[in-house]
Amino acid sequence: MEAKDFRKRAREKLKGKWSDAIVLTLVFVAFTAIVEWLGSLGENVRLSSIAAMAGLFSMIVMPAIKYGLTYSYMKLKNGEKVHPFDFLSYGFSNFGRAWGVSWNIFLKLIWYFVAEVVAFCLIFFNTLYNVIMASVEVYDSSIASMYSRTGLTILTLVGAIAIIVIAILAAIKGLYYSLSTFIAIENPNMTTKQAVEKSREVMTGKRGKYFYLTLTFIGWGFLAGIVGGISGGILSFIPVISNIAGSIGMLVLIPYIQISLLEFYDYYKLGSMPQQPTQPMYNNIPQQPVQQMYNNMPQQPAQPMYNNMPQQPAQPMYNNMPQQPAQPMYNNIPQQPVQQMYN
């Protein structure tokens, strides 16, 4: 199947359920908007503690909230009734499982994170070194300035390139684990580590298709951004409402994307297609009882070759000759009395 087929199936599943999907997404967007607004209160010194708590709350709780939201979308796709606040209850009731999936994915990508930290440190210490060198008076300031400019340029460039390359490699590797949450929700008896490993098994050879499917929503994303920017700008004087209005375009796009990805998972997951017994190559040929080559010929009793000849009583070869009394060969010679030779 192609990306357009997954999107088509998603639209079919959402037919008649768009209102439920939009309300569900609206509750999620409102929840995140409130948390973000509380986190932005840090600009006020008196409210900085509230902002810090909101930031910590968001970091700890959001994996579980997104886990519950995915669960709600799965129910919606399967035709089940979904309550707008189900994602909160399910997410918090599976808090440990949601974090287990995130933690196991992190362990799979840990060396990329380590490399990113090293690259950031390289840029940081390079910048710090140049700042120190610029502030210290040396004998030849021109040489110091030259070393400073050279070191800043080379090391900063190397660090920036390293950060970009590592991020791309991490994103490519991370595609292996894109289905981990779907698998964990659908298989509650499976451990989170097994779910992550199963995701890699399913996604092997399919990362390009998954990535292309997500890219097909870029146009919709731009359109949603324009709509959200206009509506958010109009209501910018109301803090929380403006954040919600800024995401109004995503109320349709988020469920559309999620259901499409779920359709991708349903199609490619191992064991999703019914298994049938192995059949020979000629299985599609209609089977009939074995018959002899002359089966279609009408059967008649066996008859001799001369069956069509009229049967008559056997007659001798001279049957058609008139029968007469047997006579001696000399029958037609006139008989005379025997006389002596010297008569």
mmCIF file of C-alpha atoms in Angstrom:
data_model
loop_
_atom_site.group_PDB
_atom_site.id
_atom_site.type_symbol
_atom_site.label_atom_id
_atom_site.label_comp_id
_atom_site.label_asym_id
_atom_site.label_seq_id
_atom_site.Cartn_x
_atom_site.Cartn_y
_atom_site.Cartn_z
ATOM 1 C CA MET A 1 0.000 0.000 0.000
ATOM 2 C CA GLU A 2 1.028 3.593 -0.632
ATOM 3 C CA ALA A 3 0.785 6.657 1.616
ATOM 4 C CA LYS A 4 -2.403 7.814 -0.083
ATOM 5 C CA ASP A 5 -4.022 4.468 0.711
ATOM 6 C CA PHE A 6 -3.292 4.825 4.437
ATOM 7 C CA ARG A 7 -4.693 8.355 4.410
ATOM 8 C CA LYS A 8 -7.794 7.149 2.569
ATOM 9 C CA ARG A 9 -8.367 4.386 5.101
ATOM 10 C CA ALA A 10 -7.920 6.917 7.914
ATOM 11 C CA ARG A 11 -10.594 9.164 6.415
ATOM 12 C CA GLU A 12 -12.914 6.171 6.111
ATOM 13 C CA LYS A 13 -12.361 5.287 9.776
ATOM 14 C CA LEU A 14 -12.998 8.901 10.823
ATOM 15 C CA LYS A 15 -16.176 9.172 8.766
ATOM 16 C CA GLY A 16 -18.967 10.019 11.166
ATOM 17 C CA LYS A 17 -16.466 10.335 14.050
ATOM 18 C CA TRP A 18 -14.808 13.640 13.254
ATOM 19 C CA SER A 19 -16.683 15.405 16.044
ATOM 20 C CA ASP A 20 -15.439 12.905 18.641
ATOM 21 C CA ALA A 21 -11.887 13.180 17.302
ATOM 22 C CA ILE A 22 -11.934 16.993 17.339
ATOM 23 C CA VAL A 23 -13.355 17.198 20.872
ATOM 24 C CA LEU A 24 -10.779 14.677 22.128
ATOM 25 C CA THR A 25 -7.947 16.645 20.521
ATOM 26 C CA LEU A 26 -9.360 19.923 21.846
ATOM 27 C CA VAL A 27 -9.237 18.647 25.427
ATOM 28 C CA PHE A 28 -5.621 17.540 24.918
ATOM 29 C CA VAL A 29 -4.632 20.877 23.355
ATOM 30 C CA ALA A 30 -6.347 22.797 26.164
ATOM 31 C CA PHE A 31 -4.538 20.719 28.792
ATOM 32 C CA THR A 32 -1.124 21.319 27.225
ATOM 33 C CA ALA A 33 -1.917 25.031 26.691
ATOM 34 C CA ILE A 34 -2.672 25.479 30.390
ATOM 35 C CA VAL A 35 0.571 23.742 31.390
ATOM 36 C CA GLU A 36 2.563 25.890 28.936
ATOM 37 C CA TRP A 37 0.924 29.030 30.238
ATOM 38 C CA LEU A 38 1.825 28.129 33.811
ATOM 39 C CA GLY A 39 5.390 27.484 32.674
ATOM 40 C CA SER A 40 5.577 30.934 31.118
ATOM 41 C CA LEU A 41 4.855 32.614 34.466
ATOM 42 C CA GLY A 42 8.557 32.401 35.286
ATOM 43 C CA GLU A 43 9.026 35.924 33.938
ATOM 44 C CA ASN A 44 7.386 37.123 37.140
ATOM 45 C CA VAL A 45 9.757 36.530 40.051
ATOM 46 C CA ARG A 46 6.931 35.959 42.494
ATOM 47 C CA LEU A 47 5.470 33.262 40.289
ATOM 48 C CA SER A 48 8.747 31.606 39.314
ATOM 49 C CA SER A 49 8.147 28.698 41.682
ATOM 50 C CA ILE A 50 4.799 27.986 39.986
ATOM 51 C CA ALA A 51 6.490 28.106 36.595
ATOM 52 C CA ALA A 52 9.201 25.708 37.750
ATOM 53 C CA MET A 53 6.630 23.266 39.090
ATOM 54 C CA ALA A 54 4.630 23.497 35.862
ATOM 55 C CA GLY A 55 7.762 22.765 33.828
ATOM 56 C CA LEU A 56 8.627 19.787 36.009
ATOM 57 C CA PHE A 57 5.043 18.547 35.874
ATOM 58 C CA SER A 58 5.045 18.775 32.076
ATOM 59 C CA MET A 59 8.318 16.865 31.777
ATOM 60 C CA ILE A 60 7.130 14.055 34.050
ATOM 61 C CA VAL A 61 3.499 13.759 32.998
ATOM 62 C CA MET A 62 3.513 14.395 29.230
ATOM 63 C CA PRO A 63 4.784 10.896 28.242
ATOM 64 C CA ALA A 64 1.814 9.363 30.084
ATOM 65 C CA ILE A 65 -0.625 11.900 28.618
ATOM 66 C CA LYS A 66 0.538 11.155 25.056
ATOM 67 C CA TYR A 67 0.354 7.420 25.814
ATOM 68 C CA GLY A 68 -3.280 7.821 26.874
ATOM 69 C CA LEU A 69 -4.056 9.972 23.836
ATOM 70 C CA THR A 70 -2.726 7.258 21.530
ATOM 71 C CA TYR A 71 -4.928 4.745 23.338
ATOM 72 C CA SER A 72 -7.991 6.931 22.728
ATOM 73 C CA TYR A 73 -7.190 7.238 19.034
ATOM 74 C CA MET A 74 -6.846 3.454 18.791
ATOM 75 C CA LYS A 75 -10.295 3.030 20.344
ATOM 76 C CA LEU A 76 -11.703 5.610 17.964
ATOM 77 C CA LYS A 77 -10.200 3.823 14.959
ATOM 78 C CA ASN A 78 -11.650 0.505 16.100
ATOM 79 C CA GLY A 79 -15.139 1.970 16.271
ATOM 80 C CA GLU A 80 -15.345 2.085 20.078
ATOM 81 C CA LYS A 81 -16.946 4.875 22.060
ATOM 82 C CA VAL A 82 -14.385 7.407 23.280
ATOM 83 C CA HIS A 83 -14.880 9.853 26.136
ATOM 84 C CA PRO A 84 -12.978 13.164 25.773
ATOM 85 C CA PHE A 85 -11.145 12.636 29.082
ATOM 86 C CA ASP A 86 -10.312 8.953 28.638
ATOM 87 C CA PHE A 87 -6.735 9.753 27.687
ATOM 88 C CA LEU A 88 -6.102 11.288 31.100
ATOM 89 C CA SER A 89 -7.388 8.325 33.096
ATOM 90 C CA TYR A 90 -5.714 5.730 30.873
ATOM 91 C CA GLY A 91 -2.460 7.663 30.718
ATOM 92 C CA PHE A 92 -2.148 8.032 34.499
ATOM 93 C CA SER A 93 -3.223 4.429 35.117
ATOM 94 C CA ASN A 94 -0.402 3.318 32.798
ATOM 95 C CA PHE A 95 2.104 5.912 33.963
ATOM 96 C CA GLY A 96 4.900 3.398 34.551
ATOM 97 C CA ARG A 97 4.295 1.610 31.269
ATOM 98 C CA ALA A 98 4.364 4.894 29.330
ATOM 99 C CA TRP A 99 7.676 5.834 30.900
ATOM 100 C CA GLY A 100 8.970 2.304 30.339
ATOM 101 C CA VAL A 101 8.494 2.694 26.587
ATOM 102 C CA SER A 102 10.216 6.095 26.590
ATOM 103 C CA TRP A 103 13.088 4.808 28.741
ATOM 104 C CA ASN A 104 13.765 1.780 26.550
ATOM 105 C CA ILE A 105 13.768 3.946 23.435
ATOM 106 C CA PHE A 106 16.221 6.286 25.176
ATOM 107 C CA LEU A 107 18.517 3.352 25.949
ATOM 108 C CA LYS A 108 18.474 2.350 22.273
ATOM 109 C CA LEU A 109 19.602 5.875 21.318
ATOM 110 C CA ILE A 110 21.808 6.686 24.298
ATOM 111 C CA TRP A 111 25.082 6.854 22.362
ATOM 112 C CA TYR A 112 23.634 9.474 20.057
ATOM 113 C CA PHE A 113 22.669 11.576 23.070
ATOM 114 C CA VAL A 114 26.165 11.163 24.482
ATOM 115 C CA ALA A 115 27.660 12.289 21.173
ATOM 116 C CA GLU A 116 25.341 15.310 21.137
ATOM 117 C CA VAL A 117 26.467 16.276 24.637
ATOM 118 C CA VAL A 118 30.097 15.989 23.588
ATOM 119 C CA ALA A 119 29.496 18.217 20.570
ATOM 120 C CA PHE A 120 27.712 20.837 22.707
ATOM 121 C CA CYS A 121 30.545 20.744 25.225
ATOM 122 C CA LEU A 122 33.050 21.240 22.421
ATOM 123 C CA ILE A 123 31.299 24.411 21.308
ATOM 124 C CA PHE A 124 30.803 25.623 24.877
ATOM 125 C CA PHE A 125 34.393 25.174 25.998
ATOM 126 C CA ASN A 126 35.715 26.571 22.735
ATOM 127 C CA THR A 127 33.624 29.677 23.203
ATOM 128 C CA LEU A 128 34.655 29.948 26.852
ATOM 129 C CA TYR A 129 38.325 29.586 25.935
ATOM 130 C CA ASN A 130 38.114 32.373 23.372
ATOM 131 C CA VAL A 131 36.326 34.653 25.803
ATOM 132 C CA ILE A 132 39.056 34.090 28.391
ATOM 133 C CA MET A 133 41.835 34.633 25.843
ATOM 134 C CA ALA A 134 40.216 37.848 24.703
ATOM 135 C CA SER A 135 40.051 39.164 28.258
ATOM 136 C CA VAL A 136 43.644 38.359 29.173
ATOM 137 C CA GLU A 137 46.367 40.736 28.195
ATOM 138 C CA VAL A 138 49.257 39.040 26.458
ATOM 139 C CA TYR A 139 52.509 40.244 25.023
ATOM 140 C CA ASP A 140 51.384 40.075 21.400
ATOM 141 C CA SER A 141 47.704 40.785 21.288
ATOM 142 C CA SER A 142 47.540 40.290 17.530
ATOM 143 C CA ILE A 143 48.743 36.668 17.839
ATOM 144 C CA ALA A 144 46.298 35.988 20.631
ATOM 145 C CA SER A 145 43.524 37.435 18.546
ATOM 146 C CA MET A 146 44.565 35.291 15.588
ATOM 147 C CA TYR A 147 44.569 32.095 17.672
ATOM 148 C CA SER A 148 41.283 33.116 19.210
ATOM 149 C CA ARG A 149 39.559 33.692 15.867
ATOM 150 C CA THR A 150 41.025 30.510 14.350
ATOM 151 C CA GLY A 151 40.044 28.304 17.292
ATOM 152 C CA LEU A 152 36.543 29.780 17.456
ATOM 153 C CA THR A 153 35.931 29.266 13.764
ATOM 154 C CA ILE A 154 37.276 25.705 13.409
ATOM 155 C CA LEU A 155 36.001 24.142 16.631
ATOM 156 C CA THR A 156 32.619 25.851 16.460
ATOM 157 C CA LEU A 157 32.192 24.700 12.865
ATOM 158 C CA VAL A 158 33.179 21.130 13.765
ATOM 159 C CA GLY A 159 30.812 21.126 16.737
ATOM 160 C CA ALA A 160 27.897 22.523 14.724
ATOM 161 C CA ILE A 161 28.377 19.994 11.930
ATOM 162 C CA ALA A 162 28.652 17.175 14.482
ATOM 163 C CA ILE A 163 25.402 18.224 16.158
ATOM 164 C CA ILE A 164 23.529 18.249 12.842
ATOM 165 C CA VAL A 165 24.920 14.903 11.630
ATOM 166 C CA ILE A 166 24.294 13.166 14.971
ATOM 167 C CA ALA A 167 20.731 14.500 15.110
ATOM 168 C CA ILE A 168 20.016 13.150 11.620
ATOM 169 C CA LEU A 169 21.488 9.739 12.459
ATOM 170 C CA ALA A 170 19.514 9.615 15.708
ATOM 171 C CA ALA A 171 16.290 10.466 13.850
ATOM 172 C CA ILE A 172 16.922 7.718 11.295
ATOM 173 C CA LYS A 173 17.623 5.192 14.041
ATOM 174 C CA GLY A 174 14.621 6.419 16.013
ATOM 175 C CA LEU A 175 12.272 5.478 13.180
ATOM 176 C CA TYR A 176 12.819 1.857 14.190
ATOM 177 C CA TYR A 177 10.934 2.529 17.431
ATOM 178 C CA SER A 178 8.083 4.643 16.054
ATOM 179 C CA LEU A 179 5.519 1.893 16.644
ATOM 180 C CA SER A 180 6.567 1.061 20.210
ATOM 181 C CA THR A 181 3.598 2.813 21.838
ATOM 182 C CA PHE A 182 1.093 1.156 19.483
ATOM 183 C CA ILE A 183 2.527 -2.272 20.264
ATOM 184 C CA ALA A 184 2.662 -1.657 24.016
ATOM 185 C CA ILE A 185 -0.990 -0.584 24.107
ATOM 186 C CA GLU A 186 -2.234 -3.415 21.911
ATOM 187 C CA ASN A 187 -0.219 -6.066 23.806
ATOM 188 C CA PRO A 188 -0.590 -5.339 27.550
ATOM 189 C CA ASN A 189 1.058 -8.668 28.473
ATOM 190 C CA MET A 190 4.218 -7.710 26.605
ATOM 191 C CA THR A 191 6.961 -5.866 28.498
ATOM 192 C CA THR A 192 7.934 -2.394 27.330
ATOM 193 C CA LYS A 193 11.359 -3.670 26.295
ATOM 194 C CA GLN A 194 9.741 -6.361 24.159
ATOM 195 C CA ALA A 195 7.426 -3.749 22.635
ATOM 196 C CA VAL A 196 10.394 -1.610 21.623
ATOM 197 C CA GLU A 197 12.217 -4.589 20.144
ATOM 198 C CA LYS A 198 9.049 -5.679 18.333
ATOM 199 C CA SER A 199 8.781 -2.213 16.836
ATOM 200 C CA ARG A 200 12.260 -2.576 15.378
ATOM 201 C CA GLU A 201 11.281 -5.962 13.951
ATOM 202 C CA VAL A 202 8.157 -4.566 12.304
ATOM 203 C CA MET A 203 9.864 -1.411 11.007
ATOM 204 C CA THR A 204 12.841 -3.179 9.449
ATOM 205 C CA GLY A 205 12.725 -2.317 5.769
ATOM 206 C CA LYS A 206 9.773 0.049 6.243
ATOM 207 C CA ARG A 207 11.342 3.187 7.732
ATOM 208 C CA GLY A 208 11.341 4.939 4.371
ATOM 209 C CA LYS A 209 7.633 4.272 3.870
ATOM 210 C CA TYR A 210 6.833 5.510 7.376
ATOM 211 C CA PHE A 211 8.919 8.655 6.911
ATOM 212 C CA TYR A 212 7.329 9.367 3.536
ATOM 213 C CA LEU A 213 3.854 8.955 5.048
ATOM 214 C CA THR A 214 4.653 11.622 7.652
ATOM 215 C CA LEU A 215 6.075 13.933 4.957
ATOM 216 C CA THR A 216 2.791 13.822 3.033
ATOM 217 C CA PHE A 217 1.179 15.866 5.822
ATOM 218 C CA ILE A 218 3.552 18.834 5.412
ATOM 219 C CA GLY A 219 1.089 20.736 3.238
ATOM 220 C CA TRP A 220 -1.695 20.195 5.761
ATOM 221 C CA GLY A 221 0.704 21.333 8.479
ATOM 222 C CA PHE A 222 1.395 24.630 6.712
ATOM 223 C CA LEU A 223 -2.336 25.206 6.228
ATOM 224 C CA ALA A 224 -3.055 24.413 9.894
ATOM 225 C CA GLY A 225 -0.240 26.776 10.919
ATOM 226 C CA ILE A 226 -1.679 29.619 8.868
ATOM 227 C CA VAL A 227 -5.158 29.119 10.316
ATOM 228 C CA GLY A 228 -3.775 28.846 13.837
ATOM 229 C CA GLY A 229 -1.571 31.916 13.403
ATOM 230 C CA ILE A 230 -4.491 34.049 12.285
ATOM 231 C CA SER A 231 -6.864 32.863 15.021
ATOM 232 C CA GLY A 232 -4.174 33.051 17.693
ATOM 233 C CA GLY A 233 -3.238 36.565 16.632
ATOM 234 C CA ILE A 234 -6.833 37.719 16.870
ATOM 235 C CA LEU A 235 -7.141 36.390 20.441
ATOM 236 C CA SER A 236 -3.599 37.213 21.534
ATOM 237 C CA PHE A 237 -4.864 39.401 24.399
ATOM 238 C CA ILE A 238 -6.219 36.282 26.177
ATOM 239 C CA PRO A 239 -3.221 34.111 27.220
ATOM 240 C CA VAL A 240 -4.600 30.556 27.427
ATOM 241 C CA ILE A 241 -7.314 31.032 24.816
ATOM 242 C CA SER A 242 -4.787 32.400 22.338
ATOM 243 C CA ASN A 243 -2.682 29.254 22.728
ATOM 244 C CA ILE A 244 -5.722 27.078 22.093
ATOM 245 C CA ALA A 245 -6.789 29.228 19.145
ATOM 246 C CA GLY A 246 -3.260 28.980 17.758
ATOM 247 C CA SER A 247 -3.702 25.217 17.613
ATOM 248 C CA ILE A 248 -7.183 25.251 16.097
ATOM 249 C CA GLY A 249 -5.890 23.994 12.774
ATOM 250 C CA MET A 250 -4.318 20.999 14.514
ATOM 251 C CA LEU A 251 -7.662 19.843 15.890
ATOM 252 C CA VAL A 252 -8.329 18.150 12.562
ATOM 253 C CA LEU A 253 -4.757 17.387 11.530
ATOM 254 C CA ILE A 254 -3.627 15.563 14.701
ATOM 255 C CA PRO A 255 -6.305 12.830 14.605
ATOM 256 C CA TYR A 256 -5.893 12.525 10.826
ATOM 257 C CA ILE A 257 -2.158 11.891 11.217
ATOM 258 C CA GLN A 258 -2.554 9.522 14.163
ATOM 259 C CA ILE A 259 -5.213 7.362 12.516
ATOM 260 C CA SER A 260 -3.110 7.189 9.335
ATOM 261 C CA LEU A 261 -0.101 5.989 11.342
ATOM 262 C CA LEU A 262 -2.300 3.431 13.097
ATOM 263 C CA GLU A 263 -3.448 2.166 9.716
ATOM 264 C CA PHE A 264 0.212 1.842 8.725
ATOM 265 C CA TYR A 265 0.842 -0.178 11.887
ATOM 266 C CA ASP A 266 -2.177 -2.439 11.334
ATOM 267 C CA TYR A 267 -1.061 -3.198 7.801
ATOM 268 C CA TYR A 268 2.562 -3.992 8.530
ATOM 269 C CA LYS A 269 2.507 -5.457 12.008
ATOM 270 C CA LEU A 270 3.655 -9.094 12.176
ATOM 271 C CA GLY A 271 0.815 -11.574 12.350
ATOM 272 C CA SER A 272 -1.819 -9.073 11.220
ATOM 273 C CA MET A 273 -2.683 -11.048 8.123
ATOM 274 C CA PRO A 274 -4.556 -14.358 8.594
ATOM 275 C CA GLN A 275 -2.387 -17.396 8.182
ATOM 276 C CA GLN A 276 -3.503 -20.172 5.862
ATOM 277 C CA PRO A 277 -2.174 -23.681 5.361
ATOM 278 C CA THR A 278 0.463 -24.068 2.713
ATOM 279 C CA GLN A 279 -1.024 -25.135 -0.588
ATOM 280 C CA PRO A 280 0.579 -26.442 -3.776
ATOM 281 C CA MET A 281 1.238 -24.191 -6.739
ATOM 282 C CA TYR A 282 -1.822 -25.488 -8.551
ATOM 283 C CA ASN A 283 -4.122 -24.484 -5.692
ATOM 284 C CA ASN A 284 -6.060 -21.987 -7.774
ATOM 285 C CA ILE A 285 -6.999 -24.601 -10.351
ATOM 286 C CA PRO A 286 -10.508 -25.983 -9.633
ATOM 287 C CA GLN A 287 -10.195 -29.518 -8.397
ATOM 288 C CA GLN A 288 -12.370 -32.277 -9.927
ATOM 289 C CA PRO A 289 -12.487 -35.997 -9.368
ATOM 290 C CA VAL A 290 -9.925 -37.880 -11.355
ATOM 291 C CA GLN A 291 -11.503 -39.175 -14.540
ATOM 292 C CA GLN A 292 -10.244 -41.195 -17.426
ATOM 293 C CA MET A 293 -9.577 -39.459 -20.695
ATOM 294 C CA TYR A 294 -12.778 -40.857 -22.170
ATOM 295 C CA ASN A 295 -14.877 -39.772 -19.157
ATOM 296 C CA ASN A 296 -16.909 -37.272 -21.140
ATOM 297 C CA MET A 297 -17.859 -39.851 -23.810
ATOM 298 C CA PRO A 298 -21.289 -41.528 -23.403
ATOM 299 C CA GLN A 299 -20.908 -45.007 -22.030
ATOM 300 C CA GLN A 300 -22.601 -47.898 -23.903
ATOM 301 C CA PRO A 301 -22.539 -51.657 -23.397
ATOM 302 C CA ALA A 302 -19.610 -53.306 -25.082
ATOM 303 C CA GLN A 303 -20.554 -54.725 -28.475
ATOM 304 C CA PRO A 304 -18.593 -56.749 -30.988
ATOM 305 C CA MET A 305 -17.248 -55.024 -34.033
ATOM 306 C CA TYR A 306 -20.008 -56.497 -36.240
ATOM 307 C CA ASN A 307 -22.723 -55.318 -33.851
ATOM 308 C CA ASN A 308 -24.419 -53.165 -36.448
ATOM 309 C CA MET A 309 -24.738 -56.023 -38.969
ATOM 310 C CA PRO A 310 -28.125 -57.827 -39.039
ATOM 311 C CA GLN A 311 -27.908 -61.208 -37.394
ATOM 312 C CA GLN A 312 -29.176 -64.263 -39.352
ATOM 313 C CA PRO A 313 -29.019 -67.969 -38.685
ATOM 314 C CA ALA A 314 -25.804 -69.503 -39.823
ATOM 315 C CA GLN A 315 -26.200 -71.210 -43.217
ATOM 316 C CA PRO A 316 -23.825 -73.215 -45.248
ATOM 317 C CA MET A 317 -22.193 -71.574 -48.196
ATOM 318 C CA TYR A 318 -24.536 -73.389 -50.615
ATOM 319 C CA ASN A 319 -27.644 -72.382 -48.736
ATOM 320 C CA ASN A 320 -29.110 -70.492 -51.682
ATOM 321 C CA MET A 321 -28.777 -73.423 -54.100
ATOM 322 C CA PRO A 322 -31.938 -75.565 -54.688
ATOM 323 C CA GLN A 323 -31.743 -78.844 -52.886
ATOM 324 C CA GLN A 324 -32.339 -82.001 -54.976
ATOM 325 C CA PRO A 325 -32.105 -85.669 -54.140
ATOM 326 C CA ALA A 326 -28.652 -87.022 -54.494
ATOM 327 C CA GLN A 327 -28.187 -88.964 -57.703
ATOM 328 C CA PRO A 328 -25.273 -90.929 -58.901
ATOM 329 C CA MET A 329 -23.071 -89.434 -61.491
ATOM 330 C CA TYR A 330 -24.388 -91.737 -64.144
ATOM 331 C CA ASN A 331 -28.011 -91.004 -63.299
ATOM 332 C CA ASN A 332 -28.815 -89.509 -66.699
ATOM 333 C CA ILE A 333 -27.393 -92.433 -68.669
ATOM 334 C CA PRO A 334 -30.205 -94.792 -69.839
ATOM 335 C CA GLN A 335 -30.039 -98.134 -68.125
ATOM 336 C CA GLN A 336 -30.099 -101.255 -70.254
ATOM 337 C CA PRO A 337 -30.059 -104.891 -69.263
ATOM 338 C CA VAL A 338 -26.748 -106.303 -68.824
ATOM 339 C CA GLN A 339 -25.782 -108.503 -71.660
ATOM 340 C CA GLN A 340 -22.938 -110.726 -72.096
ATOM 341 C CA MET A 341 -20.233 -109.516 -74.244
ATOM 342 C CA TYR A 342 -20.883 -112.212 -76.653
ATOM 343 C CA ASN A 343 -24.661 -111.697 -76.751
#
